[in-house]
XYZ file of C-alpha atoms in Angstrom:
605
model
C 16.708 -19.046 -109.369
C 19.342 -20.120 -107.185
C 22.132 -18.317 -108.469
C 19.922 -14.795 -107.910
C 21.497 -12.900 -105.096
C 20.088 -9.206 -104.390
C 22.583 -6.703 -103.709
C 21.716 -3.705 -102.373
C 22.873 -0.150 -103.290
C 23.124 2.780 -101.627
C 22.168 6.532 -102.935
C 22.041 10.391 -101.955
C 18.076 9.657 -102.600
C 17.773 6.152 -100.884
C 18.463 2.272 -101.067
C 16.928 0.366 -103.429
C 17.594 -3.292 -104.418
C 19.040 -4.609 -107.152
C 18.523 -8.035 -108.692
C 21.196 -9.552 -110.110
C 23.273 -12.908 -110.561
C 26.980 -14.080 -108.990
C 27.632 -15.060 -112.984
C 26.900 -11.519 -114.054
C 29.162 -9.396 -115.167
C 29.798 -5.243 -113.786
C 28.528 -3.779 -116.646
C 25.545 -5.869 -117.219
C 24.658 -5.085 -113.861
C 25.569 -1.429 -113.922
C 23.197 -1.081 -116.643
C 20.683 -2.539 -114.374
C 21.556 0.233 -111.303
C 21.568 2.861 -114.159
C 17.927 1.858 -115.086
C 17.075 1.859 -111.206
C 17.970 4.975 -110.657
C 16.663 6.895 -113.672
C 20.753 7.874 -114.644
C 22.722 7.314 -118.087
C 25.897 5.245 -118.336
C 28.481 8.357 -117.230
C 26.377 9.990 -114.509
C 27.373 7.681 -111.566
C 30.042 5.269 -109.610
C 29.505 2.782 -107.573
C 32.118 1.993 -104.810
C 32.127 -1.661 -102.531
C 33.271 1.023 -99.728
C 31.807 4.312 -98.437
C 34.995 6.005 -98.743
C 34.754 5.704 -102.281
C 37.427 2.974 -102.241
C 36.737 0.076 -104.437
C 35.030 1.487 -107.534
C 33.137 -1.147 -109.805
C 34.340 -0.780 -113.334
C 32.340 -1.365 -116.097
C 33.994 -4.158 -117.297
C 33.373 -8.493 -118.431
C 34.338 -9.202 -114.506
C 31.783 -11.132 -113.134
C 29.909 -10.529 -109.560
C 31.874 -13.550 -107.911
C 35.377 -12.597 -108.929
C 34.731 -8.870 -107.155
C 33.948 -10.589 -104.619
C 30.105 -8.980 -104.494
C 27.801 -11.829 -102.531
C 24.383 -11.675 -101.592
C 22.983 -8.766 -99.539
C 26.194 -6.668 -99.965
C 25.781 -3.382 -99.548
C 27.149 -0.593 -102.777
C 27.709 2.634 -102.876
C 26.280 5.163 -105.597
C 27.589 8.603 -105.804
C 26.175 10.875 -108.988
C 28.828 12.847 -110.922
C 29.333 16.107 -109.148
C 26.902 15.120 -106.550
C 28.268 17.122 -103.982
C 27.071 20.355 -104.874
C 24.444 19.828 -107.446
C 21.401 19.090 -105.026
C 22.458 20.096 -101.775
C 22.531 16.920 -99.685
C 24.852 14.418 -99.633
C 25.803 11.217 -97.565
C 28.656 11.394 -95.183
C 31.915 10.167 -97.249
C 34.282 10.703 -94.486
C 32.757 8.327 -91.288
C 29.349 7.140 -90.321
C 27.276 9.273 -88.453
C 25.006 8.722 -85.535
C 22.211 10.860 -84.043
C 25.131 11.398 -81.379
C 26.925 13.725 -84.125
C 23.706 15.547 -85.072
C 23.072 18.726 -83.089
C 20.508 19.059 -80.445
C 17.804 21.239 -82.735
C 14.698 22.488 -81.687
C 12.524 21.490 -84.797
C 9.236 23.848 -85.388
C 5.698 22.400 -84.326
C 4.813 21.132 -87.726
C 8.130 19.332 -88.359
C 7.861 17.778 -85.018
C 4.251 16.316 -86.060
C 4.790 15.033 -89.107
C 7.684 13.291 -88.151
C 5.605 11.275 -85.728
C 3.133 10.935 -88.904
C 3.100 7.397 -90.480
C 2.716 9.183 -94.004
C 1.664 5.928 -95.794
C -0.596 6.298 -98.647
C -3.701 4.118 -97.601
C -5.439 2.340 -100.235
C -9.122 0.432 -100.442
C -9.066 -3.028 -101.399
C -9.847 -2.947 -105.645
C -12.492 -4.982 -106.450
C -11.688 -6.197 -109.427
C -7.950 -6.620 -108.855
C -7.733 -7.615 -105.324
C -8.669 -11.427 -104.791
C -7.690 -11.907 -100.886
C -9.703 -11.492 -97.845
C -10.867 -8.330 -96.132
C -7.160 -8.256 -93.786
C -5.077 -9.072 -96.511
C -3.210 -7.136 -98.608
C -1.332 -7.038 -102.393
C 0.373 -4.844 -104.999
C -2.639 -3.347 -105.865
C -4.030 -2.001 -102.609
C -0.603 -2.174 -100.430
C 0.001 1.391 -98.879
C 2.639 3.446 -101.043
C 4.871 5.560 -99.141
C 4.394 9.165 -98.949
C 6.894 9.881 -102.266
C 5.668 7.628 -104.494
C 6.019 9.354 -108.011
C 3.166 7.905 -110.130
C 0.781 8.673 -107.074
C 2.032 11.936 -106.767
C 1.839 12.388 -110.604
C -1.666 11.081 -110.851
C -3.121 13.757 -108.485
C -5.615 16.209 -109.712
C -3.239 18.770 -110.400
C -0.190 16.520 -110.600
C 2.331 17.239 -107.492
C 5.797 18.015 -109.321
C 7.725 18.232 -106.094
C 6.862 15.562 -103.224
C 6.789 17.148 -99.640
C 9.911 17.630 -97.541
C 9.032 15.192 -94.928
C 8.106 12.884 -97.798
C 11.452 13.458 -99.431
C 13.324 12.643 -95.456
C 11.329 9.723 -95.450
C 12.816 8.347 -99.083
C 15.942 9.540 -97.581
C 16.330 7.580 -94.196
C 14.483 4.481 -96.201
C 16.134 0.851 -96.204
C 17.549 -0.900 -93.900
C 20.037 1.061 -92.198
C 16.742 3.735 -91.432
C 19.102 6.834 -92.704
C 21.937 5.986 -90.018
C 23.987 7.159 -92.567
C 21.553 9.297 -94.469
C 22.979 13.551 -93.813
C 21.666 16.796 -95.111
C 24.369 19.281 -96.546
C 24.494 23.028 -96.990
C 25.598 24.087 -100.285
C 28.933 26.516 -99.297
C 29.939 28.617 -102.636
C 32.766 29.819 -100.295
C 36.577 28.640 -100.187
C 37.503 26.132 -97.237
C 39.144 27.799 -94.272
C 42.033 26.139 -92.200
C 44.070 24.476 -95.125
C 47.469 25.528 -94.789
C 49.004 23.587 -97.516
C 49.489 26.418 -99.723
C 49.573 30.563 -99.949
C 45.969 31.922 -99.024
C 43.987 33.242 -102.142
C 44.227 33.955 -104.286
C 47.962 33.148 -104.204
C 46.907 29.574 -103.823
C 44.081 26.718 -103.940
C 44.007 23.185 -103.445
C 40.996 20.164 -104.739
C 40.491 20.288 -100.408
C 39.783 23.880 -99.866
C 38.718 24.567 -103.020
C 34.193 24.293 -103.212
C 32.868 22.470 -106.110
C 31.607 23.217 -109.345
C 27.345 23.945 -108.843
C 25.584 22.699 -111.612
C 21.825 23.981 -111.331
C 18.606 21.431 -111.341
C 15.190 21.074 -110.360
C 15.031 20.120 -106.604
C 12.812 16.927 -106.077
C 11.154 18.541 -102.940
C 9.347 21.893 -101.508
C 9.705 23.022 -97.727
C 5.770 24.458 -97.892
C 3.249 22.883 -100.370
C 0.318 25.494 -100.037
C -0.257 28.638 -99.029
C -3.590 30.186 -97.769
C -5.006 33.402 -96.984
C -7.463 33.072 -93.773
C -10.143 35.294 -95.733
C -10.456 37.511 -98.893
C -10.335 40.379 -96.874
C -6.231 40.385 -95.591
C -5.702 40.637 -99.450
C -8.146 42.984 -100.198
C -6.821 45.839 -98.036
C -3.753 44.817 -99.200
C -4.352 45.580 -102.573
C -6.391 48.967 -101.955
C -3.341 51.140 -101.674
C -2.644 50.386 -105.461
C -6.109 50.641 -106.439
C -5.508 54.006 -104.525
C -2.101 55.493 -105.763
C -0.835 52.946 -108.858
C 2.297 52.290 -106.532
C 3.346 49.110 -106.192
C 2.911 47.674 -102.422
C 4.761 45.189 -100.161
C 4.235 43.662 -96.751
C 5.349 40.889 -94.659
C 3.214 37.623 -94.430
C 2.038 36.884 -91.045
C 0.911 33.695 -90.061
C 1.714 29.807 -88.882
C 2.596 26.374 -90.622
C -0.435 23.436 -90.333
C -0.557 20.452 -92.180
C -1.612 20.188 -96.207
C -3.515 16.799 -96.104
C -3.787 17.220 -100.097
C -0.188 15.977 -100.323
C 1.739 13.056 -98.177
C 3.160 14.755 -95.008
C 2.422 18.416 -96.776
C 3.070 21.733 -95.003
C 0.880 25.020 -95.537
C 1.461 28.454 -94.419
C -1.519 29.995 -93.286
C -1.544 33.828 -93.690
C -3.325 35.560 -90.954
C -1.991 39.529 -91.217
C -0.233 41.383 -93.795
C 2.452 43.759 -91.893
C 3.507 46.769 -94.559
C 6.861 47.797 -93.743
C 7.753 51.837 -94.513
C 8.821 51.907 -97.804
C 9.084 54.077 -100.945
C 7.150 52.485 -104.047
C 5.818 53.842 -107.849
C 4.095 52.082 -110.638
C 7.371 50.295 -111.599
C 10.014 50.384 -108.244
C 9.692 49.098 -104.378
C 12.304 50.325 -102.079
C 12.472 49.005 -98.421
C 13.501 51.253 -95.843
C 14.376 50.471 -92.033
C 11.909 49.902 -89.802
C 12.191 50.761 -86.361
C 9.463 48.902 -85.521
C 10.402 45.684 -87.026
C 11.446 43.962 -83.434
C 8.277 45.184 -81.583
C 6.187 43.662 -84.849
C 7.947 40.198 -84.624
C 7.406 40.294 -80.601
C 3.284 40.949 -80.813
C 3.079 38.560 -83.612
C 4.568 35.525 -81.235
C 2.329 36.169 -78.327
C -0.176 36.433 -80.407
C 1.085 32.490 -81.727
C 2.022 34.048 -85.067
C 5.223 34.224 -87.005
C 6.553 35.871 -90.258
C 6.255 32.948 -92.882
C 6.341 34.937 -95.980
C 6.293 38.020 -97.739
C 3.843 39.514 -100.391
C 4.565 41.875 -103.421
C 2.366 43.581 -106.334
C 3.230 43.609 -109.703
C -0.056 45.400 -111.370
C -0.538 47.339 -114.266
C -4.229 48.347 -115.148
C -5.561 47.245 -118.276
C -9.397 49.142 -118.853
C -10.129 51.060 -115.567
C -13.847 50.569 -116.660
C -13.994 47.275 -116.035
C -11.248 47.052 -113.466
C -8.959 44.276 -115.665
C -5.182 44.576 -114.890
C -2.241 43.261 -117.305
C -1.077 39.573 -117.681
C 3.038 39.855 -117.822
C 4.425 36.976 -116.075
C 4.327 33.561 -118.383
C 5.941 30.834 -120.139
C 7.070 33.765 -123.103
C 8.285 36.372 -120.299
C 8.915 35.425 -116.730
C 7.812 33.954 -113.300
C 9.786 35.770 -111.126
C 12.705 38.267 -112.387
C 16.380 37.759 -111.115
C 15.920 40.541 -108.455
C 13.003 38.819 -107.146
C 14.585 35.735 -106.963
C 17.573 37.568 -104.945
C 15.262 39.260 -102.469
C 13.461 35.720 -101.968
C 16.729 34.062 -101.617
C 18.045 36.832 -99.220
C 14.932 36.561 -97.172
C 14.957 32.398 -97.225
C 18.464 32.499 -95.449
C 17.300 35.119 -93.058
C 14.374 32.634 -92.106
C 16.449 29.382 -92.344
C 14.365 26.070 -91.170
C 15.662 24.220 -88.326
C 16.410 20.474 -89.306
C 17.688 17.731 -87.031
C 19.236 15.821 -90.151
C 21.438 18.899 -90.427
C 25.036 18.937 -89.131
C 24.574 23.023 -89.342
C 21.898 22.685 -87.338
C 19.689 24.503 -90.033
C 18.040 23.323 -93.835
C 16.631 25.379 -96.229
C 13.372 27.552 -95.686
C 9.923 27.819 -95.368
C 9.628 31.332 -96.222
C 7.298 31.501 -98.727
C 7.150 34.716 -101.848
C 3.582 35.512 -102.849
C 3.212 37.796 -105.642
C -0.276 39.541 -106.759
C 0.058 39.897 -110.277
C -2.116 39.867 -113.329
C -3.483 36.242 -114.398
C -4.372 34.967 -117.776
C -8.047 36.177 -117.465
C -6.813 39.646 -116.933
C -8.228 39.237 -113.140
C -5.642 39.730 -110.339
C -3.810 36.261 -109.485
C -1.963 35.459 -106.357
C 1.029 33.312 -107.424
C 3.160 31.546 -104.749
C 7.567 30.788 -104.910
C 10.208 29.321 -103.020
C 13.692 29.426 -104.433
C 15.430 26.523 -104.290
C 18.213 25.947 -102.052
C 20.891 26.420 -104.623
C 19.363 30.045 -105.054
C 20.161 30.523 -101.205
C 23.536 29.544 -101.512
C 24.445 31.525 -104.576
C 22.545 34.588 -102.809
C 24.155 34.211 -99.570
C 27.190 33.499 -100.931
C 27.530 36.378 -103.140
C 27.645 34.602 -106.544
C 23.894 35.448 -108.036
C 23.367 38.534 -109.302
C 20.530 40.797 -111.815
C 21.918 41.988 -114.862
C 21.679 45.998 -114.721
C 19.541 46.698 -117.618
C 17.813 43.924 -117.518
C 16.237 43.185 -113.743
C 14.319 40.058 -114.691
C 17.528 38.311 -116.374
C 20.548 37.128 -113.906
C 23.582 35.449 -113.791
C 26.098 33.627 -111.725
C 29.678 34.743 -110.886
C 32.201 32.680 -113.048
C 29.737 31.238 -115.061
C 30.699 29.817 -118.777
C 29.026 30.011 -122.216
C 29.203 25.813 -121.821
C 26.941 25.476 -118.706
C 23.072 25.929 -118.561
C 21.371 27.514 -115.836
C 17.730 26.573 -115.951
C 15.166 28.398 -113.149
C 15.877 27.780 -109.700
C 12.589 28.744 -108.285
C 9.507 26.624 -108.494
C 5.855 27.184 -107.932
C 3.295 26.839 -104.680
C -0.257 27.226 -104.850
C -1.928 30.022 -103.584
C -5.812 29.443 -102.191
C -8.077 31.057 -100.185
C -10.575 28.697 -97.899
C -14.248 27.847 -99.035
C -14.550 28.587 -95.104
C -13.060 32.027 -94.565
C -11.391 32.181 -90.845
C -10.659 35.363 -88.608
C -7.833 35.375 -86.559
C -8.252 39.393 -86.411
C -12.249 39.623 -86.575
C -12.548 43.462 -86.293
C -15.926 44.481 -87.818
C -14.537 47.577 -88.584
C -11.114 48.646 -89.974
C -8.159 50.503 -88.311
C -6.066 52.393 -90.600
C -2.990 49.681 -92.108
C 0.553 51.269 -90.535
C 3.103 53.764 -93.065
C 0.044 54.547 -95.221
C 0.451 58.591 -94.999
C 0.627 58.843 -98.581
C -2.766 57.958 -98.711
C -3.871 60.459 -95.472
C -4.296 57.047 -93.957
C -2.476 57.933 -90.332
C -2.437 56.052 -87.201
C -2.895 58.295 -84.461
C -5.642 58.660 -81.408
C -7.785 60.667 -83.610
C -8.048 57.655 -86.114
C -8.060 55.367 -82.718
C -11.427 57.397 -81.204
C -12.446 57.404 -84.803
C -12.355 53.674 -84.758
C -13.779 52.816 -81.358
C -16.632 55.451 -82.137
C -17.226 53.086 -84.905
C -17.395 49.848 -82.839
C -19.350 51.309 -79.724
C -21.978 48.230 -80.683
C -19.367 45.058 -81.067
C -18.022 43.334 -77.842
C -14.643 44.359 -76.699
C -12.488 41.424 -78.045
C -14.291 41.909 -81.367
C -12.918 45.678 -81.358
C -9.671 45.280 -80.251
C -9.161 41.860 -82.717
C -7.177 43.878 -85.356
C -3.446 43.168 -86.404
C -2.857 46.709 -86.904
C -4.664 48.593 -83.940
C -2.566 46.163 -81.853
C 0.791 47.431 -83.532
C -0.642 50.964 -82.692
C -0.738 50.179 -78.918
C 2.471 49.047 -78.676
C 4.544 51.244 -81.437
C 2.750 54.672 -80.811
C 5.636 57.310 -79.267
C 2.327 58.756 -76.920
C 1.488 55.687 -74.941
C 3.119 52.487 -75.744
C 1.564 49.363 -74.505
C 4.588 47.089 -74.854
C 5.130 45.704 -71.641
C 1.296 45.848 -70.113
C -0.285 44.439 -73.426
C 0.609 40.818 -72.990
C -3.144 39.958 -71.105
C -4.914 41.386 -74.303
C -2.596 39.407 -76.608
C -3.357 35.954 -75.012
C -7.319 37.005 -74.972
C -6.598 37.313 -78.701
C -5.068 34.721 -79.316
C -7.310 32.558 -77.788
C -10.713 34.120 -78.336
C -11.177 34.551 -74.785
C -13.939 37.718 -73.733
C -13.152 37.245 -70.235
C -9.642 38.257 -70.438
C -10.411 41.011 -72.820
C -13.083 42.371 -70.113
C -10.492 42.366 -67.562
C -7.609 44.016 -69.337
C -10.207 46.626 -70.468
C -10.220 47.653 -66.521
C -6.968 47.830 -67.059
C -5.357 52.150 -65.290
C -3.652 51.535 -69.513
C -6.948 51.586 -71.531
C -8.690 53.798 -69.213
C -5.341 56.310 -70.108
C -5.687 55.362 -73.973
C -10.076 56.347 -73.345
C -8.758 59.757 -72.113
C -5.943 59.883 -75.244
C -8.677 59.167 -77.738
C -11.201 62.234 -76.274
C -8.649 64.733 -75.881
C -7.894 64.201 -79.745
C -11.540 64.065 -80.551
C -11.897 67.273 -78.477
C -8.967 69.004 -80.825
C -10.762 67.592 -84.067
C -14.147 69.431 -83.004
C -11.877 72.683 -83.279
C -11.517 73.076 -86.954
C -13.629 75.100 -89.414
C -12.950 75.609 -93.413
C -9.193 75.829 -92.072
C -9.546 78.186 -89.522
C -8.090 76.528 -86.654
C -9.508 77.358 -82.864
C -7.088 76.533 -79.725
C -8.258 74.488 -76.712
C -7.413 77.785 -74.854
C -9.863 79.969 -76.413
C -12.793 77.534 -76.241
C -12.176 77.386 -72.548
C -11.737 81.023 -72.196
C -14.748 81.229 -74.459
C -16.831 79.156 -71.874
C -15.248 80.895 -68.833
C -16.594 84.108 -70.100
C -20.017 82.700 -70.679
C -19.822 81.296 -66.706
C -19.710 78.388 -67.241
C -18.128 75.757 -64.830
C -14.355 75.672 -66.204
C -13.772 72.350 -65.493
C -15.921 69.769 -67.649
C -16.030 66.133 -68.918
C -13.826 65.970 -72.141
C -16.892 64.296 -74.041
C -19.274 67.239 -72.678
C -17.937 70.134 -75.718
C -19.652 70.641 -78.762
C -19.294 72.918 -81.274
C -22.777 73.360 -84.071
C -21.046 74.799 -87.480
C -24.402 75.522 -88.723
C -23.837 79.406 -86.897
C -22.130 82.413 -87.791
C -20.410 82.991 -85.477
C -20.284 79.483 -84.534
C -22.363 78.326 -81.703
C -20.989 76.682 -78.935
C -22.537 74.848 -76.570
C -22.182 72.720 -73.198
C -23.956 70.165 -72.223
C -25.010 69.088 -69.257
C -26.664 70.452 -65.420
C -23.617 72.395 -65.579
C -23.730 74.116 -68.944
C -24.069 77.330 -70.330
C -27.963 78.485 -69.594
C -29.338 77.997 -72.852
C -31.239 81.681 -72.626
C -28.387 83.283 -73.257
C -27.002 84.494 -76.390
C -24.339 82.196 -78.667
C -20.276 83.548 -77.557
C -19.061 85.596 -79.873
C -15.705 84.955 -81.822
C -12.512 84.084 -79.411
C -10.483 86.632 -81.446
C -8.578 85.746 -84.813
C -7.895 81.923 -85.302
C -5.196 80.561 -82.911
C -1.750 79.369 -84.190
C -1.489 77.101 -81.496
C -1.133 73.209 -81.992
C -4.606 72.259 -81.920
């Protein structure tokens, strides 16, 4: 026992100690790091220097003659490590959190970084045979990435969390002082000038490495969930409506998962539904001139976009309302297109890391797509691509085969290397104990629905508050999509006086939804809504009567011209149609109904 010395060795994924003796020789004990680290003989070297000076051989050398003494420090670099997972350690020199960026983490990263993350464990009582402080292997906490606690959860976790994955990185001794996260770059080097540009010329410095595709270890968001049923619901209406296929934008915020060590959820709180051309097979995005003004209400309301949502239905029996089950094992998750768009949308919504040198590390925006499940019931399956996906999609080098959408390939690819998927799963829930950010009893019409004669005008905004005359004030106005309405409608845009209501929505506060209602704005969107219920009342079996000739109707009559907009209404159940006004100041109700203003008026009504 005297002879054992420990030396320790140094990884991409963490320290970890090695046991070993000064009379043993390199390749018995590069066997042993081998085993350690899960690798076969050829996958790794191991260097006595970070520079990758000094590589350990596997030869009948022993320990001592290398010069390798207790509590030395190795270090481990996989074959092709560089590009194949999309972090590295810093080869060149040692990095300090002076080198780092200054990076403005989001609110859940900054949490769970403060988190201890240990996996707490009871004392076993039949294993355990200390007192109630102490502590052993079989009721020691694990840390947060433990694999066969992670693997013996109820589903099994696959992928540990992110944080838990930064905490196995910046493990040991040295607490990741030299631990750094890398962005994949398909892209040639700039700034060597050792050689013609390309493609004249190339060189092993300028030149980016060879990407061979795996399973990443880790997930930037474990869960998702949907606040209630009923954000998916309307969602899915305008297929059950039309057949087209439907997608929106995922509104929402990042809390902790406490299923999962140092776990991140996205909670989905709106659905935003972008203009866009669809049909039972296609979805084509279009620009959205509202996208800014969207983005803007959603962070004063303490929202942000955190995904985005797509159908994939076909119907099955109509009868019994079953749809098709397509995606599997046999066909596919997500097609190469999808995985594109996903991609494309990931490095739009990159996640701010302080372990980053670019400032920036993969994503947490999420893919949800409602498709058909194995029971023939609609499923709501949840994706991230993995960050080799982003940089092959940002990069250019990823692309869908043209006959075949749900196949792809990579640029420069070769018949000798396999590309396995680079997307893995999420689950998608909804909570035993629905919540309601937007708690509208009633529902305003969902934004770029006119296919479906679903508009969002005053007329469908009077309709709406005719609807809620019994709910309190906050309750009426706490609706994602009337609030888009205020701000985006071309008549009377809120955009700038709407901040009050936004805060008394976002915090639940009546007060400040009473006093905004006082507001000279919603008193001007009360007189918007009449006037377009007073145009409505003008329309019978398509013959359309001006605002003109009702007045001039009532001036004939007597009556006082000037009236309350609310005052007019016009009974159908005549011929010639009766109008009346109501009111001290109406039409003596003696007299006989008007007759016809003349032929129907081709004036906007």
């Amino acid at each position: 026992m005297a002879d054992n010395i420990i030396i320790r060795v140094q990884s991409p994924d963490g320290m970890k100690k090695i046991i070993s003796t000064k009379r043993e020789t390199a390749a018995a004990f590069l066997k042993k790091v081998a085993k350690e680290f899960g690798f076969n003989s050829n996958g790794f070297s191991v260097y006595l220097n970070r520079n990758k000076t000094g590589e350990i051989l596997s030869q009948n050398k022993t320990l001592s003659l290398l010069k390798i003494k207790h509590g030395d420090m190795l270090f481990l670099f996989p074959s092709g490590s560089s590009t194949s997972s999309g972090e590295v350690m810093d080869t060149a020199t040692p990095h300090t959190s002076s080198s780092l960026p200054s990076v403005q983490e989001d609110e859940i990263d900054q949490y769970l970084a403060k988190q201890d993350g240990k996996i707490y464990r009871n004392k076993d009582p039949q294993l355990c045979r200390h007192g109630a402080l102490g502590k052993c292997v079989h009721c020691v906490p694990l840390e947060p990435f433990d694999e066969d606690y992670l693997n013996h959860l109820d589903p099994p976790v696959k992928h540990m969390s992110f944080h838990a994955y930064l905490r196995k990185l910046t493990g040991g001794a040295d607490k990741g002082k030299f631990a750094a996260l890398e962005n994949i770059s398909c892209k040639i080097k700039s700034g060597c000038e050792g050689h013609p540009p390309w493609p004249e010329g190339i060189c092993t410095k300028c030149q980016p490495s060879a990407i061979t595709l795996n399973r990443q270890k880790y997930r930037h968001v474990d869960n998702i969930m949907f606040e209630n049923h009923t954000i998916a619901d309307r969602f899915l209406d305008f297929w059950r409506k039309t057949g087209s296929q439907r997608m929106g934008y995922l509104y929402g915020k990042y809390t902790e998962h406490k299923d999962i060590p140092l776990g991140i959820r996205a909670e989905v709180a709106a659905i935003y539904e972008p203009p866009q051309n669809a049909t039972q097979n296609s979805l084509e995005l279009l620009e959205d001139p509202k996208a800014a003004a969207v983005d803007e209400i959603a962070a004063k309301l303490g929202l942000c976009k955190v995904g985005w949502i797509f159908t994939d239905l076909l119907s099955e029996d109509t009868r019994i309302g079953t749809v098709r089950f397509t995606r599997n094992k046999d066909s596919h998750y997500l097609s190469a297109e999808e995985c594109i768009t996903a991609g494309y949308f990931q490095n739009q919504h990159s996640n701010p890391c302080r372990l980053s040198r670019d400032g920036h590390f993969g994503s947490k925006f999420v893919t949800v797509v409602a498709t058909g499940g194995p029971d023939n019931q609609v499923h709501f399956e949840g994706y991230q691509v993995s960050n080799q996906c982003m940089a092959l999609v940002r990069d250019e080098c990823l692309l869908p085969c043209k006959d075949v959408p749900e196949l792809g390939y990579a640029k420069e690819s070769s018949p000798e290397q396999y590309v396995p998927d680079v997307f893995y799963k999420i689950t998608t829930t909804f909570p035993k104990d629905p919540q309601y950010t937007f708690c509208s009893t009633q529902r305003f019409p969902i934004e770029n629905r006119d296919i479906l004669g679903e508009t969002q005008d005053f007329h469908s905004l009077a309709t709406y508050l005719s609807q809620c005359t019994t709910a309190a004030f906050l309750d009426i106005v706490s609706d994602f999509h009337l609030l888009l309405f205020l701000v985006t409608n071309e008549v009377m845009p809120l955009r700038d006086s709407i901040g009050l209501l936004l805060d008394a929505v976002r915090t639940s506060n009546e007060d400040l939804a009473q006093t905004w209602k006082k507001s000279e704005q919603w008193a001007t969107i009360e007189q918007l809504c009449s006037k377009s219920l007073l145009k409505q009342i003008c329309i019978l079996d398509l013959k359309i009567f001006s605002i003109e000739c009702i007045d001039r109707s009532i001036k004939d009559q007597g009556a006082v011209p000037v009236i309350p907009l609310l005052s007019l209404q016009v009974r159908w159940g005549d011929s010639p149609p009766a109008l009346w006004v109501m009111g001290p100041w109406g039409v003596p109700r003696s007299r006989p109904p008007p007759q016809p203003c003349g032929p129907a008026s081709t004036a906007p009504s």
